Coordinates of C-alpha atoms and ligand atoms in Angstrom, one line a residue:
M1 CA 0.0 0.0 0.0
D2 CA 1.2 3.5 -0.8
R3 CA 1.5 5.5 2.3
P4 CA 1.9 9.2 2.5
V5 CA 4.9 10.7 4.4
I6 CA 5.0 14.1 6.0
R7 CA 8.6 15.2 5.4
K8 CA 10.4 17.3 7.9
D9 CA 12.8 19.9 6.7
L10 CA 15.7 19.4 9.1
A11 CA 17.4 22.6 7.9
E12 CA 14.3 24.6 8.7
L13 CA 13.8 22.8 12.0
A14 CA 17.4 23.5 13.1
V15 CA 16.9 27.2 13.1
R16 CA 14.0 26.9 15.5
P17 CA 15.4 27.6 18.9
N18 CA 13.8 24.7 20.7
L19 CA 15.1 22.1 18.4
E20 CA 18.7 23.2 18.4
D21 CA 19.9 20.5 20.7
Y22 CA 17.9 17.8 18.9
D23 CA 20.1 15.1 17.8
E24 CA 18.4 12.8 15.4
G25 CA 18.9 9.1 16.0
C26 CA 20.5 10.0 19.4
A27 CA 23.0 7.2 18.6
D28 CA 25.2 7.7 21.6
F29 CA 22.4 7.5 24.1
D30 CA 22.5 5.3 27.1
W31 CA 20.6 5.3 30.3
T32 CA 23.6 5.8 32.5
E33 CA 24.3 9.0 30.6
A34 CA 20.7 10.1 31.0
R35 CA 20.9 9.5 34.7
R36 CA 23.8 11.8 34.8
A37 CA 21.7 14.6 33.4
L38 CA 19.6 14.4 36.6
A39 CA 20.6 16.0 39.8
G40 CA 20.4 13.0 42.2
L41 CA 19.9 13.5 45.9
P42 CA 22.7 15.4 47.6
G43 CA 23.6 12.4 49.8
G44 CA 23.1 9.9 47.0
G45 CA 20.0 8.1 45.7
V46 CA 17.2 9.5 43.6
N47 CA 13.8 10.9 44.4
I48 CA 11.3 12.0 41.7
A49 CA 10.1 15.0 43.7
H50 CA 13.7 16.3 44.0
E51 CA 14.2 16.1 40.3
A52 CA 10.8 17.6 39.5
V53 CA 10.7 20.6 41.8
D54 CA 13.2 20.9 44.7
R55 CA 16.3 21.2 42.6
H56 CA 14.6 23.9 40.4
A57 CA 13.4 25.7 43.5
D58 CA 17.1 26.0 44.5
G59 CA 18.2 27.1 41.1
P60 CA 17.6 29.7 38.3
L61 CA 14.1 28.4 37.8
A62 CA 12.9 29.2 41.4
D63 CA 10.6 32.0 40.2
H64 CA 9.6 30.4 36.9
E65 CA 6.0 29.4 36.7
A66 CA 5.7 25.6 37.2
L67 CA 1.9 25.2 37.1
R68 CA -0.6 27.5 35.7
F69 CA -4.2 26.6 36.6
V70 CA -6.9 27.7 34.3
R71 CA -10.3 28.1 36.0
A72 CA -13.7 27.7 34.5
D73 CA -14.0 31.5 33.8
G74 CA -10.6 31.5 32.1
S75 CA -8.8 33.3 35.0
V76 CA -5.5 31.7 36.0
R77 CA -3.6 31.0 39.2
A78 CA 0.1 30.1 38.9
L79 CA 2.6 28.4 41.2
T80 CA 6.3 29.0 40.8
Y81 CA 8.8 26.2 41.2
A82 CA 9.7 27.6 44.6
Q83 CA 6.1 27.8 45.7
L84 CA 5.3 24.3 44.4
S85 CA 8.3 23.0 46.3
R86 CA 7.0 24.6 49.5
E87 CA 3.5 23.1 48.9
A88 CA 5.0 19.7 48.4
G89 CA 7.2 20.1 51.5
R90 CA 4.0 20.9 53.5
F91 CA 2.2 17.9 52.3
A92 CA 5.3 15.7 53.1
S93 CA 5.2 17.3 56.6
V94 CA 1.6 16.4 57.0
L95 CA 2.3 12.8 56.2
R96 CA 5.2 12.8 58.6
G97 CA 2.9 14.2 61.3
L98 CA 0.4 11.5 60.6
G99 CA 3.0 8.8 61.1
I100 CA 2.9 7.6 57.5
R101 CA 6.0 5.4 56.8
R102 CA 8.1 5.1 53.7
G103 CA 6.6 2.8 51.1
E104 CA 3.0 3.2 52.4
R105 CA 0.4 4.1 49.9
V106 CA -1.3 7.5 49.5
Y107 CA -4.2 7.5 47.1
S108 CA -6.0 10.4 45.4
L109 CA -9.5 10.7 44.2
L110 CA -9.4 14.2 42.8
G111 CA -9.8 16.3 39.8
R112 CA -7.1 18.6 38.6
R113 CA -6.7 20.9 41.6
P114 CA -3.6 22.5 43.1
E115 CA -3.8 20.1 46.1
L116 CA -3.3 17.1 43.8
Y117 CA 0.1 18.3 42.7
A118 CA 1.2 19.0 46.2
A119 CA 0.0 15.6 47.2
V120 CA 1.8 13.7 44.4
L121 CA 5.1 15.5 44.9
G122 CA 4.8 15.6 48.7
T123 CA 4.1 11.9 48.9
L124 CA 7.2 11.1 46.7
K125 CA 9.3 13.5 48.8
H126 CA 8.2 11.7 51.9
G127 CA 9.2 8.4 50.3
A128 CA 5.6 7.1 50.4
V129 CA 4.0 5.7 47.2
F130 CA 1.4 7.6 45.2
C131 CA -1.6 6.0 43.6
P132 CA -4.1 8.2 41.6
L133 CA -7.7 7.0 41.0
F134 CA -10.1 8.4 38.4
S135 CA -12.4 10.7 40.3
A136 CA -15.3 9.4 38.4
F137 CA -14.9 5.9 39.8
G138 CA -17.8 4.6 41.8
P139 CA -17.5 3.1 45.3
E140 CA -16.7 -0.5 44.2
P141 CA -13.8 0.3 41.8
V142 CA -12.4 2.6 44.5
R143 CA -12.6 -0.1 47.1
Q144 CA -11.1 -2.7 44.9
R145 CA -8.1 -0.6 44.0
M146 CA -7.6 0.7 47.6
E147 CA -7.6 -2.8 48.9
I148 CA -5.0 -4.1 46.4
G149 CA -2.6 -1.3 47.4
S150 CA -3.5 -1.3 51.1
G151 CA -4.1 2.4 50.9
R152 CA -3.2 4.2 54.2
V153 CA -4.2 7.8 53.2
L154 CA -6.8 9.1 50.7
V155 CA -6.9 12.7 49.5
T156 CA -10.2 13.6 48.1
T157 CA -13.1 16.2 48.2
R158 CA -16.0 16.2 50.6
A159 CA -18.5 15.4 47.9
L160 CA -16.5 12.5 46.5
Y161 CA -15.9 11.2 50.0
R162 CA -19.6 11.2 50.8
K163 CA -20.7 9.6 47.6
K164 CA -17.9 7.1 47.0
V165 CA -15.8 6.4 50.1
A166 CA -18.1 6.7 53.1
P167 CA -20.2 3.8 51.9
I168 CA -17.2 1.5 51.7
R169 CA -15.1 2.9 54.5
D170 CA -15.8 -0.1 56.8
A171 CA -14.5 -2.4 54.2
L172 CA -11.1 -0.7 54.2
P173 CA -9.6 -1.3 57.6
E174 CA -6.1 -0.3 56.4
L175 CA -7.2 3.2 55.4
R176 CA -6.2 5.4 58.4
H177 CA -6.7 8.9 57.1
V178 CA -9.0 10.7 54.7
L179 CA -7.8 14.2 53.9
L180 CA -10.4 16.5 52.5
V181 CA -9.1 19.3 50.2
D182 CA -12.2 21.4 50.6
G183 CA -12.9 21.3 54.3
S184 CA -13.3 25.0 55.2
G185 CA -11.6 24.8 58.5
A186 CA -11.3 22.2 61.3
T187 CA -14.7 22.7 62.8
D188 CA -16.5 22.3 59.6
A189 CA -14.6 19.3 58.5
A190 CA -15.3 17.7 61.9
A191 CA -18.8 17.4 60.6
E192 CA -17.6 14.7 58.3
P193 CA -16.7 12.0 60.7
G194 CA -13.5 10.1 60.1
T195 CA -11.9 12.8 57.9
L196 CA -9.3 15.5 58.4
D197 CA -9.2 18.9 56.9
L198 CA -6.2 19.1 54.6
V199 CA -6.3 22.9 54.3
T200 CA -5.9 23.2 58.1
L201 CA -3.2 20.6 58.2
L202 CA -1.2 22.2 55.4
A203 CA -1.5 25.7 57.0
E204 CA -0.1 24.3 60.2
A205 CA 2.7 22.2 58.6
S206 CA 6.2 23.2 58.0
D207 CA 7.1 23.8 54.4
Y208 CA 10.5 22.5 54.9
G209 CA 11.4 18.9 55.6
P210 CA 13.8 16.2 54.6
T211 CA 13.5 14.4 51.3
A212 CA 13.5 10.7 51.9
A213 CA 16.8 9.2 50.8
T214 CA 15.1 6.9 48.3
G215 CA 17.1 4.6 46.0
P216 CA 16.4 4.1 42.3
E217 CA 14.6 0.9 42.9
D218 CA 12.3 2.1 45.7
M219 CA 8.7 2.0 44.8
A220 CA 7.3 5.4 44.0
L221 CA 4.0 5.1 42.0
L222 CA 1.2 2.6 41.7
H223 CA -0.8 3.0 38.6
F224 CA -3.8 0.9 37.7
T225 CA -4.2 0.2 33.9
S226 CA -7.1 1.5 32.0
G227 CA -9.1 -1.7 32.4
T228 CA -9.8 -2.0 28.6
T229 CA -9.5 -5.7 29.1
G230 CA -11.0 -6.1 32.5
R231 CA -9.7 -6.8 36.1
P232 CA -7.6 -4.0 37.5
K233 CA -3.9 -4.4 37.4
G234 CA -1.7 -2.3 39.7
A235 CA 1.6 -1.5 37.9
V236 CA 4.5 -0.7 40.3
H237 CA 6.9 2.0 39.2
V238 CA 10.1 3.1 41.0
H239 CA 12.0 6.4 41.5
D240 CA 14.4 5.6 38.7
A241 CA 11.4 6.0 36.3
V242 CA 12.2 9.7 36.4
T243 CA 15.2 9.0 34.2
A244 CA 12.8 7.8 31.5
H245 CA 10.5 10.7 32.1
Y246 CA 13.4 13.1 31.6
A247 CA 14.7 11.3 28.4
T248 CA 11.3 10.9 26.8
G249 CA 10.2 14.4 27.7
R250 CA 13.3 15.5 25.7
F251 CA 13.2 13.2 22.8
A252 CA 9.5 12.6 22.2
L253 CA 8.0 15.9 23.4
D254 CA 10.9 18.3 22.9
L255 CA 10.4 20.0 26.2
H256 CA 12.4 23.1 27.2
P257 CA 12.0 25.5 30.2
E258 CA 10.6 28.2 27.9
D259 CA 7.8 26.0 26.8
V260 CA 4.2 26.4 27.8
Y261 CA 3.1 22.8 27.8
W262 CA -0.4 21.4 28.1
C263 CA -1.2 17.7 28.8
T264 CA -4.9 17.1 28.7
A265 CA -4.8 13.6 30.3
D266 CA -7.0 12.8 33.3
P267 CA -5.0 12.8 36.5
G268 CA -6.3 9.3 37.3
W269 CA -4.4 7.8 34.4
V270 CA -0.7 7.1 34.1
T271 CA -0.3 9.8 31.4
G272 CA -1.6 12.3 34.0
T273 CA 1.3 11.5 36.3
S274 CA 4.2 10.7 33.8
Y275 CA 3.4 13.6 31.4
G276 CA 1.0 15.7 33.3
I277 CA 3.3 16.2 36.2
I278 CA 6.7 14.5 36.2
A279 CA 8.2 15.0 32.8
P280 CA 7.2 18.6 32.3
L281 CA 8.4 19.6 35.7
V282 CA 11.7 17.8 35.4
H283 CA 12.3 19.9 32.3
G284 CA 11.4 23.1 34.0
V285 CA 8.5 24.0 31.7
T286 CA 5.3 25.9 32.6
A287 CA 2.6 23.3 32.6
I288 CA -1.1 24.3 32.0
V289 CA -3.7 22.6 34.1
D290 CA -7.2 23.0 32.9
E291 CA -9.6 22.5 35.9
E292 CA -12.6 21.8 33.5
E293 CA -13.7 19.1 31.2
M294 CA -13.2 19.0 27.5
D295 CA -15.0 21.4 25.2
A296 CA -13.8 22.5 21.8
D297 CA -14.1 26.3 22.2
R298 CA -12.6 26.3 25.6
W299 CA -9.7 24.2 24.5
Y300 CA -9.0 26.5 21.5
R301 CA -9.3 29.5 23.8
I302 CA -6.7 28.0 26.2
L303 CA -4.3 27.1 23.4
A304 CA -4.5 30.7 22.1
E305 CA -4.7 32.7 25.4
Q306 CA -2.0 30.7 27.2
R307 CA 0.2 30.7 24.2
V308 CA 0.7 26.9 24.5
T309 CA 3.8 25.7 22.6
V310 CA 3.6 21.9 23.2
W311 CA 0.3 20.1 23.4
Y312 CA -0.1 16.5 24.5
T313 CA -3.5 15.0 24.0
A314 CA -5.4 11.9 22.8
P315 CA -7.0 10.6 19.6
T316 CA -10.4 10.7 21.2
A317 CA -10.1 14.4 21.9
L318 CA -8.7 15.2 18.5
R319 CA -11.5 13.3 16.8
M320 CA -13.9 15.3 18.9
L321 CA -12.3 18.5 17.7
M322 CA -12.5 17.2 14.1
K323 CA -16.2 16.5 14.7
A324 CA -16.8 20.0 15.9
G325 CA -15.4 21.3 12.6
T326 CA -12.2 23.1 11.6
E327 CA -14.1 26.4 11.2
R328 CA -14.3 26.5 15.0
I329 CA -10.6 27.3 15.1
A330 CA -11.1 30.5 13.2
G331 CA -10.5 33.5 15.4
Y332 CA -8.0 31.7 17.7
D333 CA -4.4 32.6 17.4
L334 CA -2.6 29.3 17.7
S335 CA 0.7 30.6 16.3
A336 CA 2.6 29.7 19.5
L337 CA 1.9 26.0 19.0
R338 CA 5.0 24.2 17.7
F339 CA 4.4 20.6 18.5
V340 CA 1.3 18.4 19.0
A341 CA 1.5 14.9 20.3
S342 CA -1.0 12.2 21.0
V343 CA -1.2 9.0 23.0
G344 CA -3.7 6.4 24.3
E345 CA -5.1 4.9 21.2
P346 CA -4.1 4.4 17.6
L347 CA -4.0 7.7 15.8
N348 CA -5.8 7.5 12.5
P349 CA -3.9 8.9 9.5
E350 CA -7.0 11.1 8.9
V351 CA -6.4 12.8 12.3
V352 CA -2.7 13.4 11.6
M353 CA -3.6 15.1 8.3
W354 CA -6.4 17.1 10.0
G355 CA -3.8 18.5 12.4
Q356 CA -1.8 19.6 9.5
E357 CA -4.8 21.5 8.1
A358 CA -6.1 22.8 11.4
F359 CA -2.9 23.8 13.2
G360 CA -0.4 23.8 10.3
L361 CA 1.3 21.0 12.2
P362 CA 1.0 17.2 12.0
V363 CA 0.0 15.3 15.1
H364 CA 2.9 13.2 16.4
D365 CA 1.7 9.8 17.6
N366 CA 3.4 7.9 20.4
W367 CA 2.8 4.6 21.9
W368 CA 3.2 3.4 25.4
Q369 CA 1.4 1.6 28.3
T370 CA 0.8 1.9 32.0
E371 CA 3.3 -0.9 32.3
T372 CA 6.0 0.9 30.4
G373 CA 5.7 4.0 32.5
G374 CA 6.8 6.3 29.7
I375 CA 6.8 6.7 25.9
M376 CA 8.4 3.9 24.1
I377 CA 7.7 4.4 20.4
S378 CA 7.2 7.9 18.9
N379 CA 7.3 10.1 15.9
Y380 CA 10.2 12.2 17.0
P381 CA 10.0 15.9 16.5
A382 CA 12.5 16.0 13.7
M383 CA 11.7 12.7 11.9
D384 CA 9.5 12.3 8.9
I385 CA 6.0 11.3 9.9
R386 CA 4.3 8.4 8.3
P387 CA 0.6 9.1 9.2
G388 CA -0.9 6.0 10.8
S389 CA 2.5 4.8 12.1
M390 CA 3.4 5.0 15.8
G391 CA 6.9 6.0 14.8
R392 CA 10.2 4.5 15.9
P393 CA 11.5 3.3 19.3
L394 CA 13.0 6.0 21.4
P395 CA 16.7 6.1 22.3
G396 CA 17.5 3.4 24.8
I397 CA 14.4 1.3 23.8
E398 CA 14.6 -1.9 21.7
A399 CA 11.3 -2.9 20.3
G400 CA 10.5 -6.0 18.2
V401 CA 7.6 -7.7 16.5
L402 CA 7.5 -11.3 17.6
A403 CA 6.3 -14.2 15.5
R404 CA 3.3 -16.0 17.0
D405 CA 2.2 -19.6 16.9
D406 CA -1.3 -20.8 16.0
A407 CA -2.5 -20.2 19.6
G408 CA -1.1 -16.6 19.5
A409 CA 1.9 -17.3 21.8
P410 CA 5.3 -16.1 20.8
V411 CA 7.5 -18.6 19.1
V412 CA 10.6 -19.2 21.2
R413 CA 13.7 -21.1 20.0
D414 CA 16.7 -21.8 22.3
G415 CA 15.3 -19.4 24.8
E416 CA 15.1 -16.5 22.4
A417 CA 11.8 -15.3 20.8
V418 CA 11.7 -15.3 17.0
L419 CA 11.2 -12.0 15.2
C420 CA 8.8 -11.4 12.3
E421 CA 10.0 -10.4 8.9
P422 CA 9.4 -6.7 8.0
D423 CA 5.7 -5.9 7.4
A424 CA 4.5 -9.1 9.0
T425 CA 2.1 -8.9 11.9
G426 CA 3.2 -10.2 15.3
E427 CA 3.2 -9.2 19.0
L428 CA 4.8 -5.9 19.8
A429 CA 7.5 -6.6 22.4
L430 CA 10.2 -4.6 24.3
R431 CA 13.6 -5.6 25.7
P432 CA 13.3 -5.3 29.5
G433 CA 15.5 -2.9 31.3
W434 CA 14.4 0.7 30.7
P435 CA 14.1 2.7 33.9
S436 CA 10.3 3.3 33.9
M437 CA 9.5 -0.3 33.3
F438 CA 7.0 -1.7 35.8
R439 CA 8.5 -3.8 38.4
G440 CA 5.4 -6.0 38.9
Y441 CA 1.7 -6.0 39.2
L442 CA 1.2 -5.5 42.9
H443 CA 0.4 -8.9 44.6
E444 CA 0.1 -10.7 41.2
E445 CA 3.5 -12.3 40.5
E446 CA 2.1 -14.9 38.1
R447 CA 0.3 -12.3 36.0
Y448 CA 3.6 -10.4 35.8
R449 CA 5.6 -13.4 34.9
K450 CA 3.3 -14.2 32.0
C451 CA 4.2 -10.8 30.5
F452 CA 7.7 -12.1 29.5
A453 CA 8.9 -14.7 27.1
G454 CA 12.1 -15.4 25.1
G455 CA 13.9 -12.4 26.5
W456 CA 11.2 -9.8 25.8
Y457 CA 8.4 -8.0 27.6
L458 CA 5.1 -8.8 25.7
T459 CA 2.8 -5.8 25.3
G460 CA -0.3 -7.7 24.3
D461 CA -0.6 -5.4 21.2
L462 CA -0.2 -6.6 17.6
A463 CA 1.9 -4.5 15.3
R464 CA 4.0 -4.5 12.1
R465 CA 7.5 -3.1 11.6
D466 CA 8.3 -1.8 8.2
A467 CA 11.7 -2.0 6.5
D468 CA 12.7 1.5 7.7
G469 CA 12.0 0.7 11.3
Y470 CA 8.6 2.4 11.7
F471 CA 6.1 0.5 13.8
W472 CA 2.4 0.2 12.7
F473 CA -0.3 -0.6 15.2
V474 CA -2.7 -3.4 14.2
G475 CA -4.8 -3.9 17.2
R476 CA -4.9 -5.1 20.8
G477 CA -4.2 -8.8 20.8
D478 CA -7.7 -9.5 22.1
D479 CA -9.4 -7.2 19.6
V480 CA -8.0 -8.7 16.4
I481 CA -10.5 -10.4 14.1
K482 CA -9.9 -13.6 12.2
S483 CA -12.0 -13.8 9.1
S484 CA -11.6 -16.5 6.4
G485 CA -8.0 -16.9 7.3
H486 CA -7.3 -13.2 7.4
L487 CA -6.0 -11.4 10.5
I488 CA -7.9 -8.1 10.6
G489 CA -6.8 -5.3 12.8
P490 CA -9.7 -3.0 13.8
F491 CA -7.5 0.1 13.5
E492 CA -7.1 -0.3 9.7
V493 CA -10.9 -0.6 9.2
E494 CA -11.7 2.2 11.6
S495 CA -9.2 4.5 10.0
C496 CA -10.8 3.8 6.6
L497 CA -14.3 4.6 7.9
L498 CA -12.9 7.8 9.4
E499 CA -11.9 8.9 5.9
H500 CA -15.6 9.2 5.0
E501 CA -16.9 12.7 5.5
A502 CA -19.9 11.5 7.5
V503 CA -18.0 9.6 10.2
A504 CA -16.9 11.1 13.5
E505 CA -15.8 7.9 15.3
A506 CA -15.8 4.2 14.5
A507 CA -15.2 0.9 16.3
V508 CA -14.9 -2.5 14.7
I509 CA -15.4 -6.0 16.3
G510 CA -15.5 -9.6 15.1
I511 CA -18.9 -11.4 15.2
P512 CA -18.8 -15.3 15.1
D513 CA -19.8 -16.7 11.7
E514 CA -20.1 -20.3 10.7
V515 CA -18.4 -20.0 7.4
A516 CA -15.7 -17.3 7.9
G517 CA -15.0 -17.9 11.6
E518 CA -15.7 -14.2 12.2
V519 CA -17.0 -11.4 10.2
V520 CA -16.3 -7.7 10.7
K521 CA -19.0 -5.5 12.3
A522 CA -18.6 -1.8 12.5
F523 CA -20.2 0.7 14.9
V524 CA -20.2 4.3 13.6
E525 CA -20.9 7.6 15.2
L526 CA -21.8 10.3 12.7
K527 CA -20.8 13.9 12.4
P528 CA -23.4 16.6 13.0
G529 CA -25.5 17.1 9.9
H530 CA -25.5 13.5 8.8
E531 CA -28.5 11.2 9.4
A532 CA -28.3 7.4 9.9
S533 CA -30.1 5.6 7.1
D534 CA -29.9 2.3 5.2
A535 CA -28.5 4.2 2.2
L536 CA -25.7 5.6 4.3
R537 CA -25.0 2.2 5.7
L538 CA -24.6 0.7 2.3
E539 CA -22.5 3.6 1.2
L540 CA -20.1 3.2 4.1
I541 CA -19.8 -0.5 3.5
G542 CA -19.2 0.1 -0.2
F543 CA -16.6 2.8 0.7
T544 CA -14.6 0.5 2.8
R545 CA -14.9 -2.4 0.3
K546 CA -13.5 -0.3 -2.4
R547 CA -10.5 0.6 -0.2
L548 CA -9.8 -2.5 1.8
G549 CA -11.4 -5.3 -0.3
P550 CA -14.3 -7.4 0.6
A551 CA -12.3 -9.8 2.9
V552 CA -11.5 -6.9 5.3
A553 CA -14.4 -4.5 4.9
P554 CA -17.2 -4.7 7.5
R555 CA -20.0 -7.0 6.5
L556 CA -22.4 -5.4 9.1
L557 CA -22.6 -1.8 10.2
D558 CA -24.7 -0.1 12.9
F559 CA -25.0 3.5 13.8
A560 CA -24.4 4.4 17.5
P561 CA -25.0 7.7 19.2
A562 CA -21.9 7.3 21.3
L563 CA -19.2 4.6 21.5
P564 CA -18.4 3.1 24.9
K565 CA -15.1 4.4 26.2
T566 CA -12.8 4.2 29.2
R567 CA -12.2 7.2 31.3
S568 CA -8.8 7.6 29.5
G569 CA -10.7 7.8 26.2
K570 CA -10.2 4.4 24.8
I571 CA -12.9 2.7 22.8
L572 CA -14.1 -0.4 24.7
R573 CA -14.4 -2.9 21.9
R574 CA -14.8 -5.8 24.3
L575 CA -17.9 -4.2 25.7
L576 CA -19.4 -3.7 22.2
K577 CA -18.8 -7.3 21.5
A578 CA -20.3 -8.5 24.8
R579 CA -23.4 -6.4 24.2
E580 CA -23.6 -7.7 20.7
L581 CA -23.4 -11.3 21.7
G582 CA -25.5 -10.9 24.8
L583 CA -22.6 -11.9 27.1
P584 CA -21.8 -10.5 30.5
E585 CA -20.3 -7.1 30.3
G586 CA -17.4 -7.9 32.7
D587 CA -15.6 -5.2 34.6
T588 CA -16.9 -1.8 33.5
S589 CA -15.5 0.2 36.3
T590 CA -13.5 2.5 34.0
L591 CA -16.4 3.0 31.6
E592 CA -17.3 6.6 30.9
A593 CA -20.8 7.5 32.3
G594 CA -23.8 7.2 29.9
R595 CA -22.0 5.0 27.3
Ligands
LIG601 P1 -5.8 -2.9 30.4 O1 -4.3 -3.3 30.3 O2 -6.3 -2.8 31.8 O3 -6.7 -3.7 29.5 P2 -5.1 -0.6 28.8 O4 -4.1 -1.5 28.1 O5 -6.1 0.1 27.9 O6 -5.9 -1.4 29.9 P3 -3.3 1.5 29.3 O7 -2.0 1.0 29.9 O8 -3.7 2.8 29.7 O9 -4.4 0.5 29.7 O10 -3.2 1.6 27.7 C1 -2.2 1.1 27.0 C2 -2.7 0.5 25.7 O11 -3.3 1.6 24.9 C3 -1.6 0.0 24.7 O12 -1.3 -1.3 25.0 C4 -2.4 0.1 23.4 O13 -3.3 -0.9 23.2 C5 -3.1 1.4 23.5 N1 -2.3 2.5 23.0 C6 -1.7 3.5 23.7 N2 -1.1 4.4 22.8 C7 -1.3 3.9 21.6 C8 -0.9 4.3 20.3 N3 -0.2 5.4 20.1 N4 -1.3 3.6 19.2 C9 -2.1 2.5 19.4 N5 -2.5 2.0 20.6 C10 -2.1 2.7 21.7
LIG602 MG1 -2.9 -3.0 28.8

């Protein structure tokens, strides 16, 4: 298949100040070298909070804006690195005062509020382990995840506590302290039995305190995966992960202190921590925090008014902006924007090209997982983009596509997994050993062990690698469709549907069929101004048949008002399939409301 390429003019890029130090290929890179770029703790060891704020607070960036919160009315409140460091210090002092020990787990159930950032950094400074939850979780998903991690402290709001935690409090004997960020004074908070008022505690706490002398392998973060496939998995990350946040922030996002950077990820998801907090702060940028939910006009206004230079978002958000129409951008000055990146789901080529039209910039896809802790494969800033490709592995990362046997397991010979030929589909795998790699699923050793075979970490995703080393996403292992001997990746079919002017979003699943094994069924959400009809159904099927051939094109197609998605914005194909086949829906705790 002929694939378009968006060429980058390196000569032109080189004159842009923020790409000056960009070294394509980064051939000399090694992780030891990257560690040297970090400060390290004065007495030895490494602590994420020290790298992210404390060292800046003692240096030339002390008065530089670290976080800029944008409120609903568009007004802003900023915290400098020095102020953020003091806030984090106060939170660490609160934990000390409460007798929380190193390694114990502090959870958050919070939106993007200033207290969240103090809590993450203060927890790490104290040497405790931070675990964010989606604030939209109901009581049971909260209970399950708090139980797995033996949460000692929970930081939340009064309303969320009442609705989601109070009903399950008795089932969490290890939860000692609930800290409310919106208690308006000790007396008032006392009205909520069993909670403490964080505002009062912070006001009374010292903003100065020791940073725990954590080592690189000490546990720092516990992140639950998105739950696209079911049962929650708690991925354990250590303080050395900051080395990867630093390197990927540089190579994949091109961050510099003069950048105004905006990551739109929910703070309950790994992206919210790795790239919403740690990577940008380590690089000394000014990070925008939008306290509100997604809305096309609001987002354009923030990009324009805050002069955002680097924007990190997700395919689902970009598709929503596409649906809203390019004309919505008119009137917003987005000239400060120099780099747009996306993560979380496959990025359809159509969306990359739309970025080029809408922003004058392509969207740079990058691939990673909760387990990898940081970006692994990316369309680097200075490399030619192949729309629809995830890009190439970052410096220090070795990725491969492993051949699979009939049962879908990697083929291993003499202890070493066999790699596929170029352009053949296999399981995407990574050589273990990068700093942000998860060190386990908490309390699930067997599940962790099963992620490795023949010298590789198995990602569970299927991909192809072309002869030039670009990786192409095919589908999640469990979403791939087998039809008449063909292996069909939902992404290819969905991307084709998206090329049709009527289609806003599409999801594709396999339906059992006596003859073919499975046939492809598509679910389509239409753009405004288009009506569902039998004629349009036939037209869309014909459209994909012409482009993909009858073996791959959907046989069946339904219109859906909204596709089911996780809170991190991923289409839940397994749920569509369960509903279609009348099977139990399984774990839907991360399902967005109303889907
Ligand atoms: P669970 O493991 O609980 O089922 P999940 O895999 O969706 O949930 P995450 O770790 O948040 O949880 O998501 C990682 C997955 O998201 C990847 O394995 C991949 O399937 C998908 N993904 C992320 N980025 C991309 C991308 N750029 N292109 C294609 N897929 C992506
Ligand atoms: Mg996963």
